[in-house]
Amino acid sequence: MSVPIVHEGDIEEVALPGRYMRWLVNAERLGAKHLSVCTIRVAPGEKVRPAHAHPNGEELIYIIRGSGRVLIDGAVESVKEGAAVLFPQGSVHMLQNTGGEEMKVICFFAPPSNLSTYKFFDDVDFPE
């Protein structure tokens, strides 16, 4: 029996609007049945675009490095290293790096998610 371990550096990074993403855990990688996990890197000033929601589940993000702000259903809050943020099922949300260093975030989804399960909102942005 093999131990279900994956190393982030062994996974191809995908460039998406406002971030670089690696899917660490899903059904294909490690055979996870009840969750999926990815990491993202967000450059200073960048926003994870477009705003989106997860109609079928929740997302929890944990800020490993950096600082910024989140938008959840129109409310804006600051986040920094060590913050955990829950995006409730169906909530429209975005993340922005407002700091001077690259932000690194780990994202947990339950039930499992992938980009095909996102609902996008191109007209939603942070208030000025």
XYZ file of C-alpha atoms in Angstrom:
128
model
C 0.000 0.000 0.000
C 1.403 3.393 -0.955
C 1.108 6.399 1.323
C -0.999 9.218 -0.236
C 1.555 12.034 -0.354
C 2.165 14.641 -3.018
C 4.801 17.384 -3.174
C 3.700 20.756 -4.525
C 6.896 21.186 -6.544
C 6.104 18.044 -8.526
C 2.818 19.469 -9.834
C 2.557 21.592 -12.945
C 1.562 25.185 -12.226
C -1.227 26.665 -14.368
C -1.412 30.403 -15.137
C -4.922 31.793 -14.665
C -6.181 35.401 -14.499
C -4.521 37.000 -11.462
C -2.899 33.839 -10.093
C -0.821 30.731 -10.619
C -2.532 27.535 -9.445
C -1.517 23.962 -8.605
C -4.118 21.276 -7.800
C -2.570 19.289 -4.939
C -5.440 16.985 -4.024
C -8.410 15.700 -6.022
C -9.834 12.412 -7.290
C -7.084 12.103 -9.904
C -4.281 13.040 -7.514
C -4.344 11.058 -4.261
C -7.848 9.688 -4.917
C -9.612 12.138 -2.593
C -13.364 11.568 -2.486
C -14.660 14.364 -0.253
C -12.413 17.382 -0.847
C -9.985 19.040 -3.223
C -7.067 21.331 -2.449
C -5.013 23.761 -4.515
C -2.371 26.402 -3.884
C -2.279 29.775 -5.575
C 0.328 32.494 -5.899
C -0.893 36.077 -6.406
C 1.511 38.860 -7.406
C 1.353 42.273 -5.689
C -1.632 44.287 -6.939
C -3.245 41.326 -8.705
C -6.832 40.157 -8.235
C -7.983 36.565 -8.612
C -10.332 37.148 -11.550
C -13.135 37.021 -12.295
C -15.244 37.051 -9.157
C -16.799 33.635 -8.782
C -18.944 31.349 -6.640
C -19.063 27.639 -5.894
C -22.755 26.674 -6.240
C -22.129 23.105 -5.077
C -19.936 23.604 -2.018
C -17.739 25.673 0.254
C -14.211 27.001 -0.103
C -11.877 27.781 2.758
C -8.679 29.701 2.041
C -5.677 30.004 4.345
C -3.146 32.786 3.743
C 0.336 31.277 3.999
C 2.185 34.446 2.977
C 1.292 38.018 2.149
C -1.625 40.348 2.731
C -4.613 41.637 0.849
C -8.355 41.773 0.943
C -11.338 39.588 0.188
C -14.711 40.461 -1.260
C -17.599 38.217 -0.181
C -21.101 39.073 -1.391
C -20.216 42.773 -1.481
C -18.452 42.938 1.909
C -14.712 43.678 1.933
C -12.283 42.614 4.675
C -8.509 42.732 5.030
C -6.545 39.483 5.263
C -2.953 38.686 6.136
C -0.675 35.745 6.768
C -2.343 33.282 9.125
C -5.923 34.232 8.189
C -8.489 31.564 7.333
C -11.492 32.737 5.311
C -14.641 30.761 4.561
C -16.438 31.413 1.291
C -19.902 29.967 1.995
C -21.635 27.901 -0.669
C -22.872 30.163 -3.462
C -21.178 33.331 -2.163
C -19.652 35.588 -4.840
C -16.031 36.233 -3.880
C -12.647 37.584 -4.949
C -9.171 37.893 -3.475
C -6.664 40.701 -4.070
C -3.029 41.015 -3.059
C -2.653 44.579 -1.723
C 0.787 43.996 -0.204
C 4.282 44.389 -1.582
C 5.183 40.685 -1.702
C 3.746 37.692 -3.476
C 0.734 36.215 -1.687
C 0.534 32.451 -1.280
C -2.755 30.779 -0.407
C -3.971 27.240 0.075
C -7.583 26.628 -0.959
C -9.731 23.779 0.366
C -12.983 22.759 -1.353
C -15.711 20.469 -0.017
C -17.164 18.695 -1.801
C -14.387 18.474 -4.412
C -14.267 21.253 -6.988
C -12.446 22.175 -10.176
C -12.680 25.108 -12.566
C -15.636 23.523 -14.375
C -17.756 23.820 -11.203
C -17.134 27.572 -10.731
C -19.780 30.157 -11.613
C -18.137 33.366 -12.881
C -19.235 36.996 -12.419
C -17.301 39.269 -14.796
C -19.231 42.368 -13.684
C -18.314 42.081 -9.953
C -15.226 43.876 -8.620
C -13.919 45.452 -5.441
C -15.428 48.884 -4.699
C -13.086 51.803 -5.331
